[in-house]
Amino acid sequence: MRDVAALAGVSAKTVSRVFNNDEHVLPETRTRVELAMRELSYVPNAVATTFRNGRAPVVGVVVPDLLDPFFAAVAESVNHVAVEHGMSTMVTTIGEDAEQEGTLVGRLLSQSLSGLVIAPVATDNSYLTRWSERLPIVFVDRAPGGVAADAFLEDDEGGARMGVTHLLERGHERIAFVADISDVPTGRSRLRGYREALAEYGIDRDESLEVFGVVDRESAAAAVTRLSALPDAPTAIFSSNARSSMALVPELRDGRFAVVGFGDFPMADMISPSMTVIDQDPALLGDHAARRVFDRLEYPKRRYRRRTVLPVRLIERESCAAGR
């Protein structure tokens, strides 16, 4: 920057203002600086910027799995907002192992980030406490545990109740609950909504209809085989998330079960039968979370609502036939 300033006959601060499109720079000064930049092939040094500001122009994004279309949409939405604000994103996936979450997130935070958007798998996030006063941390999809932080969530319990009620209203009384893992807050909330909907219709809980571990085609096939073999087999399935729903698709072609899935996914409307879903709008969740990071950076003293729950909606398609 000093070399550009010397060649253009201006101060280093003026070079910075030109690069950042400051409207108060005189046109003739801007022209001289831009010519000098091109002549010297000048690009800004992000490391130097980090030393000056104490943080890199990067927002961290932590999600369990980018193969899950829900979390992929969250990450893409955060990146879109970051680019709007002249920053980039650094994404880390943490899988489903809660014990390694703190280590993996700590490595990301050691990069002197400007903010963090996280969808955790651990229920205890107290490891973030020492970071929470240094940069904005915003939780998405899953609420924080053990640390004070902003969170943008969807109505998991209400959405599950809505989906199961949709099946009940169409005559299904034996409804299975299918999920990938059982110990994440979103899964517990959706299971609670499933049970509440059945109870409202006077249907007792049947543990044999609650199946976990559906993460791929093999486990989905095993789950459907197990459910079909029950003496009083279910006529419908409520799938707790898009990952399980996608795994179930090959097993649902014969129309044995009516299905509602929590979370839309690519081509859910194109498969046969097309799948009825509870739509979460992950892009909106990511957008809200990212904008809160930048609001916190710009107005650090302002007070914000810590917990925001976004509504979900049912998208009815072909997969909900009347009960048999």
Short mmCIF file of C-alpha atoms in Angstrom, two decimals:
data_model
loop_
_atom_site.label_atom_id
_atom_site.label_comp_id
_atom_site.label_asym_id
_atom_site.label_seq_id
_atom_site.Cartn_x
_atom_site.Cartn_y
_atom_site.Cartn_z
CA MET A 1 0.00 0.00 0.00
CA ARG A 2 2.91 2.36 0.77
CA ASP A 3 4.37 1.65 -2.69
CA VAL A 4 1.04 2.51 -4.35
CA ALA A 5 0.77 5.67 -2.27
CA ALA A 6 4.29 6.77 -3.24
CA LEU A 7 3.70 6.17 -6.95
CA ALA A 8 0.35 8.00 -6.90
CA GLY A 9 1.61 10.84 -4.70
CA VAL A 10 -1.00 10.28 -1.96
CA SER A 11 -1.16 8.88 1.55
CA ALA A 12 -1.62 5.18 2.37
CA LYS A 13 -4.97 6.10 3.93
CA THR A 14 -6.13 7.51 0.58
CA VAL A 15 -5.15 4.25 -1.14
CA SER A 16 -7.28 2.38 1.38
CA ARG A 17 -10.21 4.72 0.78
CA VAL A 18 -9.97 4.22 -2.98
CA PHE A 19 -9.84 0.45 -2.64
CA ASN A 20 -12.91 0.51 -0.41
CA ASN A 21 -14.82 2.76 -2.85
CA ASP A 22 -15.04 5.71 -0.49
CA GLU A 23 -17.25 8.23 -2.29
CA HIS A 24 -15.39 11.21 -0.78
CA VAL A 25 -12.20 10.66 -2.84
CA LEU A 26 -11.77 13.21 -5.66
CA PRO A 27 -12.15 11.70 -9.16
CA GLU A 28 -8.67 12.76 -10.30
CA THR A 29 -7.12 11.30 -7.13
CA ARG A 30 -9.02 8.05 -7.59
CA THR A 31 -7.76 7.79 -11.18
CA ARG A 32 -4.10 8.25 -10.12
CA VAL A 33 -4.43 5.65 -7.36
CA GLU A 34 -6.17 3.11 -9.60
CA LEU A 35 -3.46 3.52 -12.26
CA ALA A 36 -0.80 2.93 -9.60
CA MET A 37 -2.66 -0.15 -8.34
CA ARG A 38 -2.74 -1.64 -11.81
CA GLU A 39 0.88 -0.82 -12.52
CA LEU A 40 2.03 -2.48 -9.28
CA SER A 41 -0.57 -5.33 -9.41
CA TYR A 42 -1.70 -4.32 -5.93
CA VAL A 43 -4.06 -6.51 -3.89
CA PRO A 44 -4.85 -6.00 -0.19
CA ASN A 45 -3.11 -8.18 2.38
CA ALA A 46 -5.75 -9.96 4.44
CA VAL A 47 -3.19 -10.98 7.06
CA ALA A 48 -2.21 -7.35 7.58
CA THR A 49 -5.88 -6.42 7.85
CA THR A 50 -6.30 -9.06 10.54
CA PHE A 51 -3.39 -7.63 12.53
CA ARG A 52 -4.87 -4.12 12.35
CA ASN A 53 -8.46 -5.05 13.19
CA GLY A 54 -7.81 -8.01 15.46
CA ARG A 55 -10.01 -10.25 13.29
CA ALA A 56 -10.10 -11.66 9.78
CA PRO A 57 -12.79 -10.60 7.29
CA VAL A 58 -14.26 -14.09 7.56
CA VAL A 59 -17.39 -15.54 9.16
CA GLY A 60 -17.13 -19.11 10.40
CA VAL A 61 -19.92 -21.58 9.68
CA VAL A 62 -20.20 -24.84 11.62
CA VAL A 63 -22.72 -27.51 10.57
CA PRO A 64 -22.94 -31.27 11.11
CA ASP A 65 -22.94 -32.28 7.44
CA LEU A 66 -22.91 -30.47 4.09
CA LEU A 67 -24.42 -33.50 2.36
CA ASP A 68 -27.63 -32.72 4.23
CA PRO A 69 -29.48 -30.24 1.97
CA PHE A 70 -30.79 -28.37 5.01
CA PHE A 71 -27.33 -27.48 6.32
CA ALA A 72 -25.97 -26.89 2.83
CA ALA A 73 -28.71 -24.27 2.31
CA VAL A 74 -27.90 -22.65 5.68
CA ALA A 75 -24.20 -22.40 4.80
CA GLU A 76 -24.91 -21.00 1.33
CA SER A 77 -27.24 -18.37 2.77
CA VAL A 78 -24.66 -17.27 5.35
CA ASN A 79 -22.07 -16.99 2.59
CA HIS A 80 -24.42 -14.84 0.50
CA VAL A 81 -24.84 -12.34 3.35
CA ALA A 82 -21.11 -12.36 4.11
CA VAL A 83 -20.30 -11.49 0.49
CA GLU A 84 -22.80 -8.61 0.70
CA HIS A 85 -20.72 -7.25 3.59
CA GLY A 86 -17.36 -7.69 1.86
CA MET A 87 -16.41 -10.86 3.75
CA SER A 88 -16.09 -14.55 3.00
CA THR A 89 -16.98 -17.69 4.94
CA MET A 90 -14.99 -20.60 6.31
CA VAL A 91 -17.07 -23.77 6.74
CA THR A 92 -16.33 -26.67 9.08
CA THR A 93 -18.38 -29.86 9.35
CA ILE A 94 -18.43 -31.61 12.73
CA GLY A 95 -20.35 -34.82 12.02
CA GLU A 96 -22.54 -36.25 14.77
CA ASP A 97 -19.88 -36.81 17.44
CA ALA A 98 -20.67 -34.33 20.21
CA GLU A 99 -17.41 -35.08 22.02
CA GLN A 100 -15.22 -33.75 19.22
CA GLU A 101 -17.29 -30.63 18.57
CA GLY A 102 -15.38 -28.37 20.97
CA THR A 103 -12.02 -29.33 19.45
CA LEU A 104 -13.11 -28.79 15.85
CA VAL A 105 -14.87 -25.50 16.55
CA GLY A 106 -11.90 -24.29 18.60
CA ARG A 107 -9.58 -24.84 15.64
CA LEU A 108 -11.87 -22.75 13.47
CA LEU A 109 -12.14 -19.96 16.03
CA SER A 110 -8.34 -19.81 16.34
CA GLN A 111 -8.37 -18.18 12.87
CA SER A 112 -9.43 -14.83 14.43
CA LEU A 113 -12.84 -14.82 12.77
CA SER A 114 -15.23 -11.88 12.72
CA GLY A 115 -18.22 -14.02 13.73
CA LEU A 116 -19.57 -17.54 13.95
CA VAL A 117 -22.81 -19.22 12.86
CA ILE A 118 -23.15 -22.70 14.36
CA ALA A 119 -25.59 -25.62 14.22
CA PRO A 120 -24.18 -27.77 17.03
CA VAL A 121 -24.57 -31.46 17.78
CA ALA A 122 -23.47 -31.17 21.42
CA THR A 123 -26.02 -30.13 24.02
CA ASP A 124 -23.32 -28.49 26.17
CA ASN A 125 -21.75 -25.59 24.28
CA SER A 126 -20.07 -23.97 27.29
CA TYR A 127 -16.71 -24.31 25.52
CA LEU A 128 -17.80 -21.23 23.54
CA THR A 129 -18.07 -19.01 26.63
CA ARG A 130 -14.49 -17.73 26.38
CA TRP A 131 -15.13 -16.74 22.76
CA SER A 132 -18.56 -15.19 23.19
CA GLU A 133 -17.20 -11.83 24.40
CA ARG A 134 -14.70 -11.60 21.52
CA LEU A 135 -17.02 -12.09 18.54
CA PRO A 136 -20.72 -12.55 17.72
CA ILE A 137 -21.82 -16.19 17.95
CA VAL A 138 -25.22 -17.10 16.54
CA PHE A 139 -26.83 -20.52 16.80
CA VAL A 140 -29.05 -21.79 14.02
CA ASP A 141 -31.55 -24.68 14.03
CA ARG A 142 -30.44 -25.76 17.52
CA ALA A 143 -30.52 -23.71 20.72
CA PRO A 144 -27.36 -23.00 22.73
CA GLY A 145 -26.64 -24.91 25.92
CA GLY A 146 -24.35 -23.59 28.62
CA VAL A 147 -23.57 -20.30 26.85
CA ALA A 148 -25.51 -17.08 26.27
CA ALA A 149 -25.89 -16.53 22.53
CA ASP A 150 -28.41 -15.54 19.87
CA ALA A 151 -30.38 -18.35 18.25
CA PHE A 152 -32.65 -18.66 15.23
CA LEU A 153 -34.76 -21.80 15.37
CA GLU A 154 -37.78 -23.30 13.65
CA ASP A 155 -40.90 -24.58 15.37
CA ASP A 156 -39.80 -28.23 15.56
CA GLU A 157 -42.43 -29.40 18.00
CA GLY A 158 -45.29 -27.55 16.33
CA GLY A 159 -44.17 -28.66 12.88
CA ALA A 160 -44.07 -32.33 13.88
CA ARG A 161 -47.50 -32.01 15.46
CA MET A 162 -48.78 -30.42 12.24
CA GLY A 163 -47.36 -33.21 10.07
CA VAL A 164 -48.65 -36.07 12.21
CA THR A 165 -52.07 -34.41 12.56
CA HIS A 166 -52.19 -34.21 8.75
CA LEU A 167 -51.82 -38.00 8.63
CA LEU A 168 -54.34 -38.55 11.43
CA GLU A 169 -56.91 -36.43 9.63
CA ARG A 170 -56.57 -38.73 6.63
CA GLY A 171 -57.47 -41.81 8.64
CA HIS A 172 -54.05 -43.11 9.68
CA GLU A 173 -53.83 -44.31 13.28
CA ARG A 174 -50.71 -46.46 13.16
CA ILE A 175 -48.03 -43.87 12.37
CA ALA A 176 -44.32 -44.61 12.69
CA PHE A 177 -41.69 -42.04 13.69
CA VAL A 178 -38.41 -42.42 11.78
CA ALA A 179 -35.25 -40.42 12.52
CA ASP A 180 -31.48 -40.51 12.14
CA ILE A 181 -30.31 -39.91 15.73
CA SER A 182 -32.24 -39.56 18.97
CA ASP A 183 -30.13 -37.26 21.12
CA VAL A 184 -30.18 -33.90 19.30
CA PRO A 185 -32.57 -31.17 20.53
CA THR A 186 -34.39 -30.87 17.21
CA GLY A 187 -35.04 -34.60 17.12
CA ARG A 188 -36.32 -34.64 20.69
CA SER A 189 -38.65 -31.71 19.98
CA ARG A 190 -40.06 -33.39 16.87
CA LEU A 191 -40.54 -36.66 18.74
CA ARG A 192 -42.42 -34.74 21.41
CA GLY A 193 -44.64 -33.14 18.76
CA TYR A 194 -45.30 -36.59 17.22
CA ARG A 195 -46.36 -38.02 20.57
CA GLU A 196 -48.51 -34.99 21.40
CA ALA A 197 -50.43 -35.28 18.13
CA LEU A 198 -51.17 -38.96 18.78
CA ALA A 199 -52.24 -38.21 22.35
CA GLU A 200 -54.66 -35.53 21.14
CA TYR A 201 -56.37 -38.26 19.09
CA GLY A 202 -56.42 -40.66 22.05
CA ILE A 203 -53.75 -42.94 20.60
CA ASP A 204 -51.33 -44.48 23.10
CA ARG A 205 -47.60 -44.38 22.51
CA ASP A 206 -46.12 -47.50 20.91
CA GLU A 207 -42.33 -47.67 21.21
CA SER A 208 -42.15 -50.25 18.44
CA LEU A 209 -43.18 -47.50 16.00
CA GLU A 210 -40.31 -45.20 16.97
CA VAL A 211 -37.27 -46.05 14.86
CA PHE A 212 -33.87 -44.33 14.96
CA GLY A 213 -30.60 -44.73 13.06
CA VAL A 214 -32.03 -44.16 9.57
CA VAL A 215 -29.10 -42.44 7.86
CA ASP A 216 -28.71 -44.24 4.51
CA ARG A 217 -30.47 -46.61 2.12
CA GLU A 218 -29.37 -49.73 4.00
CA SER A 219 -30.63 -48.53 7.39
CA ALA A 220 -33.82 -47.22 5.77
CA ALA A 221 -34.51 -50.60 4.20
CA ALA A 222 -33.94 -52.29 7.55
CA ALA A 223 -36.31 -49.86 9.28
CA VAL A 224 -39.09 -50.42 6.73
CA THR A 225 -38.64 -54.20 6.93
CA ARG A 226 -38.89 -54.05 10.71
CA LEU A 227 -42.00 -51.87 10.66
CA SER A 228 -43.70 -53.99 8.00
CA ALA A 229 -43.13 -57.14 10.08
CA LEU A 230 -45.02 -55.80 13.11
CA PRO A 231 -48.26 -57.66 13.91
CA ASP A 232 -50.13 -54.38 13.58
CA ALA A 233 -47.96 -52.65 10.98
CA PRO A 234 -48.15 -48.89 10.49
CA THR A 235 -49.90 -47.38 7.50
CA ALA A 236 -47.97 -44.10 7.64
CA ILE A 237 -44.51 -42.75 8.47
CA PHE A 238 -43.49 -39.40 9.85
CA SER A 239 -39.83 -38.80 8.94
CA SER A 240 -38.05 -36.50 11.36
CA ASN A 241 -35.60 -34.86 8.93
CA ALA A 242 -34.60 -34.57 5.29
CA ARG A 243 -31.65 -36.95 5.67
CA SER A 244 -33.93 -39.78 6.79
CA SER A 245 -36.56 -38.84 4.21
CA MET A 246 -34.08 -39.09 1.34
CA ALA A 247 -32.85 -42.45 2.62
CA LEU A 248 -36.44 -43.72 2.71
CA VAL A 249 -37.32 -42.72 -0.87
CA PRO A 250 -36.42 -46.09 -2.52
CA GLU A 251 -38.51 -47.93 0.08
CA LEU A 252 -41.63 -45.84 -0.52
CA ARG A 253 -42.13 -46.38 -4.23
CA ASP A 254 -44.72 -49.14 -3.77
CA GLY A 255 -47.03 -46.83 -1.80
CA ARG A 256 -47.25 -49.09 1.25
CA PHE A 257 -47.00 -46.10 3.54
CA ALA A 258 -48.32 -42.58 3.52
CA VAL A 259 -45.46 -40.23 4.39
CA VAL A 260 -44.81 -36.76 5.75
CA GLY A 261 -41.21 -35.60 6.07
CA PHE A 262 -39.85 -32.80 8.24
CA GLY A 263 -37.78 -30.67 5.90
CA ASP A 264 -38.02 -30.25 2.15
CA PHE A 265 -35.20 -31.57 -0.01
CA PRO A 266 -34.14 -31.39 -3.68
CA MET A 267 -36.57 -33.20 -6.00
CA ALA A 268 -39.00 -34.07 -3.18
CA ASP A 269 -41.68 -32.74 -5.52
CA MET A 270 -40.39 -34.81 -8.46
CA ILE A 271 -40.18 -38.32 -6.96
CA SER A 272 -43.12 -40.70 -7.22
CA PRO A 273 -45.10 -40.27 -5.13
CA SER A 274 -43.99 -36.70 -4.45
CA MET A 275 -43.41 -36.20 -0.73
CA THR A 276 -45.52 -34.07 1.57
CA VAL A 277 -43.16 -32.09 3.82
CA ILE A 278 -42.95 -29.64 6.66
CA ASP A 279 -40.93 -26.81 5.09
CA GLN A 280 -38.36 -25.13 7.37
CA ASP A 281 -36.85 -22.62 4.91
CA PRO A 282 -33.18 -23.16 5.90
CA ALA A 283 -32.08 -20.30 3.62
CA LEU A 284 -34.12 -17.88 5.72
CA LEU A 285 -32.64 -19.28 8.93
CA GLY A 286 -29.12 -18.80 7.57
CA ASP A 287 -29.95 -15.30 6.35
CA HIS A 288 -31.29 -14.22 9.75
CA ALA A 289 -28.33 -15.75 11.58
CA ALA A 290 -25.74 -14.10 9.33
CA ARG A 291 -27.42 -10.69 9.50
CA ARG A 292 -27.42 -10.91 13.28
CA VAL A 293 -23.65 -11.44 13.18
CA PHE A 294 -23.21 -8.23 11.19
CA ASP A 295 -25.73 -6.34 13.32
CA ARG A 296 -23.72 -7.30 16.40
CA LEU A 297 -20.49 -6.18 14.73
CA GLU A 298 -21.94 -2.83 13.70
CA TYR A 299 -23.95 -2.10 16.86
CA PRO A 300 -22.17 -3.95 19.70
CA LYS A 301 -24.08 -2.08 22.44
CA ARG A 302 -27.55 -2.64 21.01
CA ARG A 303 -29.84 -5.19 22.69
CA TYR A 304 -31.37 -7.98 20.60
CA ARG A 305 -33.83 -10.77 21.25
CA ARG A 306 -31.79 -13.84 22.09
CA ARG A 307 -34.18 -16.49 20.77
CA THR A 308 -36.22 -16.24 17.58
CA VAL A 309 -38.48 -19.11 16.49
CA LEU A 310 -39.51 -19.07 12.84
CA PRO A 311 -42.77 -20.72 11.74
CA VAL A 312 -42.90 -23.76 9.48
CA ARG A 313 -45.51 -24.73 6.91
CA LEU A 314 -46.93 -27.91 5.44
CA ILE A 315 -46.50 -28.47 1.70
CA GLU A 316 -49.02 -31.12 0.66
CA ARG A 317 -48.05 -33.43 -2.18
CA GLU A 318 -48.95 -36.99 -3.21
CA SER A 319 -47.54 -39.12 -0.39
CA CYS A 320 -50.51 -38.90 2.03
CA ALA A 321 -53.17 -41.33 0.86
CA ALA A 322 -56.11 -42.16 3.10
CA GLY A 323 -55.57 -44.85 5.74
CA ARG A 324 -56.17 -48.48 4.85
#
